[in-house]
mmCIF file with all atom_site columns, C-alpha atoms in Angstrom:
data_model
loop_
_atom_site.group_PDB
_atom_site.id
_atom_site.type_symbol
_atom_site.label_atom_id
_atom_site.label_alt_id
_atom_site.label_comp_id
_atom_site.label_asym_id
_atom_site.label_entity_id
_atom_site.label_seq_id
_atom_site.pdbx_PDB_ins_code
_atom_site.Cartn_x
_atom_site.Cartn_y
_atom_site.Cartn_z
_atom_site.occupancy
_atom_site.B_iso_or_equiv
_atom_site.pdbx_formal_charge
_atom_site.auth_seq_id
_atom_site.auth_comp_id
_atom_site.auth_asym_id
_atom_site.auth_atom_id
_atom_site.pdbx_PDB_model_num
ATOM 1  C CA . GLU A 1 1  ? 29.099 -26.146 6.171  1.00 54.00 ? 1  GLU A CA 1
ATOM 2  C CA . THR A 1 2  ? 28.992 -22.807 4.398  1.00 56.00 ? 2  THR A CA 1
ATOM 3  C CA . ALA A 1 3  ? 26.725 -20.158 5.929  1.00 56.00 ? 3  ALA A CA 1
ATOM 4  C CA . GLN A 1 4  ? 25.320 -17.167 4.063  1.00 56.00 ? 4  GLN A CA 1
ATOM 5  C CA . SER A 1 5  ? 22.951 -14.368 4.891  1.00 58.00 ? 5  SER A CA 1
ATOM 6  C CA . GLY A 1 6  ? 20.672 -12.695 2.432  1.00 58.00 ? 6  GLY A CA 1
ATOM 7  C CA . LYS A 1 7  ? 17.512 -10.696 2.040  1.00 58.00 ? 7  LYS A CA 1
ATOM 8  C CA . GLN A 1 8  ? 14.560 -10.804 -0.265 1.00 54.00 ? 8  GLN A CA 1
ATOM 9  C CA . GLN A 1 9  ? 14.612 -8.142  -2.949 1.00 47.00 ? 9  GLN A CA 1
ATOM 10 C CA . GLY A 1 10 ? 11.334 -7.877  -4.828 1.00 45.00 ? 10 GLY A CA 1
ATOM 11 C CA . GLY A 1 11 ? 10.655 -11.322 -6.276 1.00 42.00 ? 11 GLY A CA 1
ATOM 12 C CA . CYS A 1 12 ? 14.329 -12.347 -6.185 1.00 40.00 ? 12 CYS A CA 1
ATOM 13 C CA . LYS A 1 13 ? 15.865 -14.563 -3.568 1.00 43.00 ? 13 LYS A CA 1
ATOM 14 C CA . LEU A 1 14 ? 19.346 -13.495 -2.571 1.00 42.00 ? 14 LEU A CA 1
ATOM 15 C CA . GLY A 1 15 ? 21.743 -15.783 -0.748 1.00 44.00 ? 15 GLY A CA 1
ATOM 16 C CA . CYS A 1 16 ? 19.734 -18.999 -0.976 1.00 43.00 ? 16 CYS A CA 1
ATOM 17 C CA . CYS A 1 17 ? 18.973 -21.892 -3.281 1.00 42.00 ? 17 CYS A CA 1
ATOM 18 C CA . ASP A 1 18 ? 16.269 -24.588 -3.133 1.00 42.00 ? 18 ASP A CA 1
ATOM 19 C CA . PRO A 1 19 ? 14.746 -23.456 0.182  1.00 44.00 ? 19 PRO A CA 1
ATOM 20 C CA . LYS A 1 20 ? 12.891 -25.988 2.290  1.00 47.00 ? 20 LYS A CA 1
ATOM 21 C CA . PRO A 1 21 ? 9.111  -25.686 1.822  1.00 46.00 ? 21 PRO A CA 1
ATOM 22 C CA . VAL A 1 22 ? 8.534  -25.086 5.535  1.00 51.00 ? 22 VAL A CA 1
ATOM 23 C CA . LEU A 1 23 ? 11.040 -22.215 5.629  1.00 65.00 ? 23 LEU A CA 1
ATOM 24 C CA . SER A 1 24 ? 10.653 -20.323 2.388  1.00 70.00 ? 24 SER A CA 1
ATOM 25 C CA . LEU A 1 25 ? 10.840 -16.616 1.684  1.00 69.00 ? 25 LEU A CA 1
ATOM 26 C CA . ASP A 1 26 ? 7.274  -16.593 0.397  1.00 70.00 ? 26 ASP A CA 1
ATOM 27 C CA . SER A 1 27 ? 5.682  -18.922 2.964  1.00 75.00 ? 27 SER A CA 1
ATOM 28 C CA . ALA A 1 28 ? 2.590  -17.880 4.887  1.00 78.00 ? 28 ALA A CA 1
ATOM 29 C CA . ALA A 1 29 ? 4.694  -17.782 8.055  1.00 76.00 ? 29 ALA A CA 1
ATOM 30 C CA . ALA A 1 30 ? 7.266  -15.431 6.484  1.00 76.00 ? 30 ALA A CA 1
ATOM 31 C CA . ARG A 1 31 ? 4.511  -13.102 5.241  1.00 78.00 ? 31 ARG A CA 1
ATOM 32 C CA . ALA A 1 32 ? 2.879  -13.076 8.677  1.00 80.00 ? 32 ALA A CA 1
ATOM 33 C CA . TRP A 1 33 ? 6.225  -12.290 10.336 1.00 78.00 ? 33 TRP A CA 1
ATOM 34 C CA . ARG A 1 34 ? 6.795  -9.302  8.041  1.00 74.00 ? 34 ARG A CA 1
ATOM 35 C CA . GLN A 1 35 ? 3.192  -8.065  8.349  1.00 76.00 ? 35 GLN A CA 1
ATOM 36 C CA . SER A 1 36 ? 3.530  -8.017  12.126 1.00 77.00 ? 36 SER A CA 1
ATOM 37 C CA . GLY A 1 37 ? 6.447  -5.580  11.854 1.00 74.00 ? 37 GLY A CA 1
ATOM 38 C CA . ASN A 1 38 ? 9.327  -7.999  12.243 1.00 75.00 ? 38 ASN A CA 1
ATOM 39 C CA . SER A 1 39 ? 12.472 -7.974  10.140 1.00 77.00 ? 39 SER A CA 1
ATOM 40 C CA . VAL A 1 40 ? 13.357 -11.498 9.056  1.00 79.00 ? 40 VAL A CA 1
ATOM 41 C CA . LEU A 1 41 ? 17.001 -12.601 8.848  1.00 80.00 ? 41 LEU A CA 1
ATOM 42 C CA . TRP A 1 42 ? 17.423 -15.813 6.850  1.00 80.00 ? 42 TRP A CA 1
ATOM 43 C CA . VAL A 1 43 ? 20.318 -18.140 7.672  1.00 80.00 ? 43 VAL A CA 1
ATOM 44 C CA . VAL A 1 44 ? 21.392 -20.258 4.711  1.00 79.00 ? 44 VAL A CA 1
ATOM 45 C CA . LEU A 1 45 ? 23.536 -23.356 5.240  1.00 78.00 ? 45 LEU A CA 1
ATOM 46 C CA . ASP A 1 46 ? 25.009 -25.058 2.185  1.00 79.00 ? 46 ASP A CA 1
ATOM 47 C CA . GLY A 1 47 ? 22.467 -23.418 -0.095 1.00 77.00 ? 47 GLY A CA 1
ATOM 48 C CA . GLU A 1 48 ? 19.374 -24.238 1.976  1.00 76.00 ? 48 GLU A CA 1
ATOM 49 C CA . ILE A 1 49 ? 17.494 -22.146 4.498  1.00 78.00 ? 49 ILE A CA 1
ATOM 50 C CA . GLY A 1 50 ? 18.496 -23.471 7.892  1.00 77.00 ? 50 GLY A CA 1
ATOM 51 C CA . ALA A 1 51 ? 16.834 -20.904 10.129 1.00 78.00 ? 51 ALA A CA 1
ATOM 52 C CA . ALA A 1 52 ? 14.923 -17.668 10.253 1.00 78.00 ? 52 ALA A CA 1
ATOM 53 C CA . CYS A 1 53 ? 15.554 -15.063 12.946 1.00 79.00 ? 53 CYS A CA 1
ATOM 54 C CA . LEU A 1 54 ? 12.953 -12.426 13.740 1.00 78.00 ? 54 LEU A CA 1
ATOM 55 C CA . MET A 1 55 ? 14.051 -8.988  14.869 1.00 77.00 ? 55 MET A CA 1
ATOM 56 C CA . SER A 1 56 ? 11.858 -6.186  16.079 1.00 74.00 ? 56 SER A CA 1
ATOM 57 C CA . ASP A 1 57 ? 12.327 -2.860  17.815 1.00 71.00 ? 57 ASP A CA 1
ATOM 58 C CA . GLN A 1 58 ? 10.149 -2.146  20.810 1.00 72.00 ? 58 GLN A CA 1
ATOM 59 C CA . ILE A 1 59 ? 8.426  1.216   20.909 1.00 73.00 ? 59 ILE A CA 1
ATOM 60 C CA . ARG A 1 60 ? 9.008  2.779   24.312 1.00 76.00 ? 60 ARG A CA 1
ATOM 61 C CA . VAL A 1 61 ? 5.981  3.295   26.530 1.00 77.00 ? 61 VAL A CA 1
ATOM 62 C CA . GLN A 1 62 ? 6.642  7.038   26.779 1.00 82.00 ? 62 GLN A CA 1
ATOM 63 C CA . THR A 1 63 ? 6.828  7.520   22.984 1.00 80.00 ? 63 THR A CA 1
ATOM 64 C CA . SER A 1 64 ? 3.118  8.252   22.463 1.00 78.00 ? 64 SER A CA 1
ATOM 65 C CA . GLN A 1 65 ? 3.109  10.924  25.163 1.00 84.00 ? 65 GLN A CA 1
ATOM 66 C CA . ALA A 1 66 ? 6.320  12.494  23.831 1.00 86.00 ? 66 ALA A CA 1
ATOM 67 C CA . VAL A 1 67 ? 4.827  12.634  20.318 1.00 84.00 ? 67 VAL A CA 1
ATOM 68 C CA . ARG A 1 68 ? 1.602  14.205  21.674 1.00 85.00 ? 68 ARG A CA 1
ATOM 69 C CA . ASP A 1 69 ? 3.638  16.805  23.572 1.00 91.00 ? 69 ASP A CA 1
ATOM 70 C CA . LEU A 1 70 ? 5.625  17.695  20.453 1.00 90.00 ? 70 LEU A CA 1
ATOM 71 C CA . ARG A 1 71 ? 2.429  17.946  18.364 1.00 88.00 ? 71 ARG A CA 1
ATOM 72 C CA . ASN A 1 72 ? 0.924  20.259  20.997 1.00 92.00 ? 72 ASN A CA 1
ATOM 73 C CA . LEU A 1 73 ? 3.951  22.508  20.456 1.00 96.00 ? 73 LEU A CA 1
ATOM 74 C CA . GLY A 1 74 ? 3.127  22.594  16.719 1.00 94.00 ? 74 GLY A CA 1
ATOM 75 C CA . ILE A 1 75 ? 5.949  20.279  15.704 1.00 93.00 ? 75 ILE A CA 1
ATOM 76 C CA . GLU A 1 76 ? 5.241  17.902  12.801 1.00 88.00 ? 76 GLU A CA 1
ATOM 77 C CA . ILE A 1 77 ? 6.560  14.389  13.412 1.00 82.00 ? 77 ILE A CA 1
ATOM 78 C CA . THR A 1 78 ? 8.345  12.345  10.722 1.00 81.00 ? 78 THR A CA 1
ATOM 79 C CA . MET A 1 79 ? 9.783  8.873   11.168 1.00 78.00 ? 79 MET A CA 1
ATOM 80 C CA . LEU A 1 80 ? 13.004 8.036   9.317  1.00 80.00 ? 80 LEU A CA 1
ATOM 81 C CA . THR A 1 81 ? 13.813 4.338   9.162  1.00 78.00 ? 81 THR A CA 1
ATOM 82 C CA . GLY A 1 82 ? 16.068 1.873   7.440  1.00 76.00 ? 82 GLY A CA 1
ATOM 83 C CA . ASP A 1 83 ? 13.425 -0.848  7.812  1.00 73.00 ? 83 ASP A CA 1
ATOM 84 C CA . SER A 1 84 ? 11.293 -2.093  4.947  1.00 72.00 ? 84 SER A CA 1
ATOM 85 C CA . GLU A 1 85 ? 8.188  -0.058  4.143  1.00 74.00 ? 85 GLU A CA 1
ATOM 86 C CA . GLN A 1 86 ? 5.969  -2.846  5.475  1.00 71.00 ? 86 GLN A CA 1
ATOM 87 C CA . THR A 1 87 ? 7.801  -2.920  8.809  1.00 70.00 ? 87 THR A CA 1
ATOM 88 C CA . ALA A 1 88 ? 7.701  0.875   9.043  1.00 70.00 ? 88 ALA A CA 1
ATOM 89 C CA . GLN A 1 89 ? 3.944  0.985   8.402  1.00 70.00 ? 89 GLN A CA 1
ATOM 90 C CA . VAL A 1 90 ? 3.338  -1.223  11.433 1.00 67.00 ? 90 VAL A CA 1
ATOM 91 C CA . ARG A 1 91 ? 5.339  1.231   13.545 1.00 64.00 ? 91 ARG A CA 1
ATOM 92 C CA . VAL A 1 92 ? 3.796  4.426   12.095 1.00 62.00 ? 92 VAL A CA 1
ATOM 93 C CA . CYS A 1 93 ? 0.952  4.444   14.636 1.00 60.00 ? 93 CYS A CA 1
ATOM 94 C CA . CYS A 1 94 ? 1.998  7.690   16.289 1.00 53.00 ? 94 CYS A CA 1
ATOM 95 C CA . VAL A 1 95 ? 3.742  9.832   13.665 1.00 57.00 ? 95 VAL A CA 1
ATOM 96 C CA . ASP A 1 96 ? 2.471  12.166  10.940 1.00 55.00 ? 96 ASP A CA 1
ATOM 97 C CA . ASP A 1 97 ? 4.732  10.889  8.184  1.00 52.00 ? 97 ASP A CA 1
ATOM 98 C CA . ALA A 1 98 ? 7.097  7.992   7.581  1.00 46.00 ? 98 ALA A CA 1
ATOM 99 C CA . LEU A 1 99 ? 10.043 8.119   5.181  1.00 41.00 ? 99 LEU A CA 1
#
């Protein structure tokens, strides 16, 4: 079998053809995964989606207190991320700005 990886770019589907209805880029499950802050990695086998892997960073327990301490010192907090905007918005709970 040939395996590929790909990501969704706008309305385009990269790295996959004829996805199974249960595992599709635009399925309700895929939307829910992204809305909950997960990054979704699609595994494509011979042109069909064979699996979806969810990845997510955990925010450390001490992060909120560290951000509060920095704000109390007059420091503005900005989050820089390589994640999608949707994933970043879920994580933006404790920063002033997200880029």
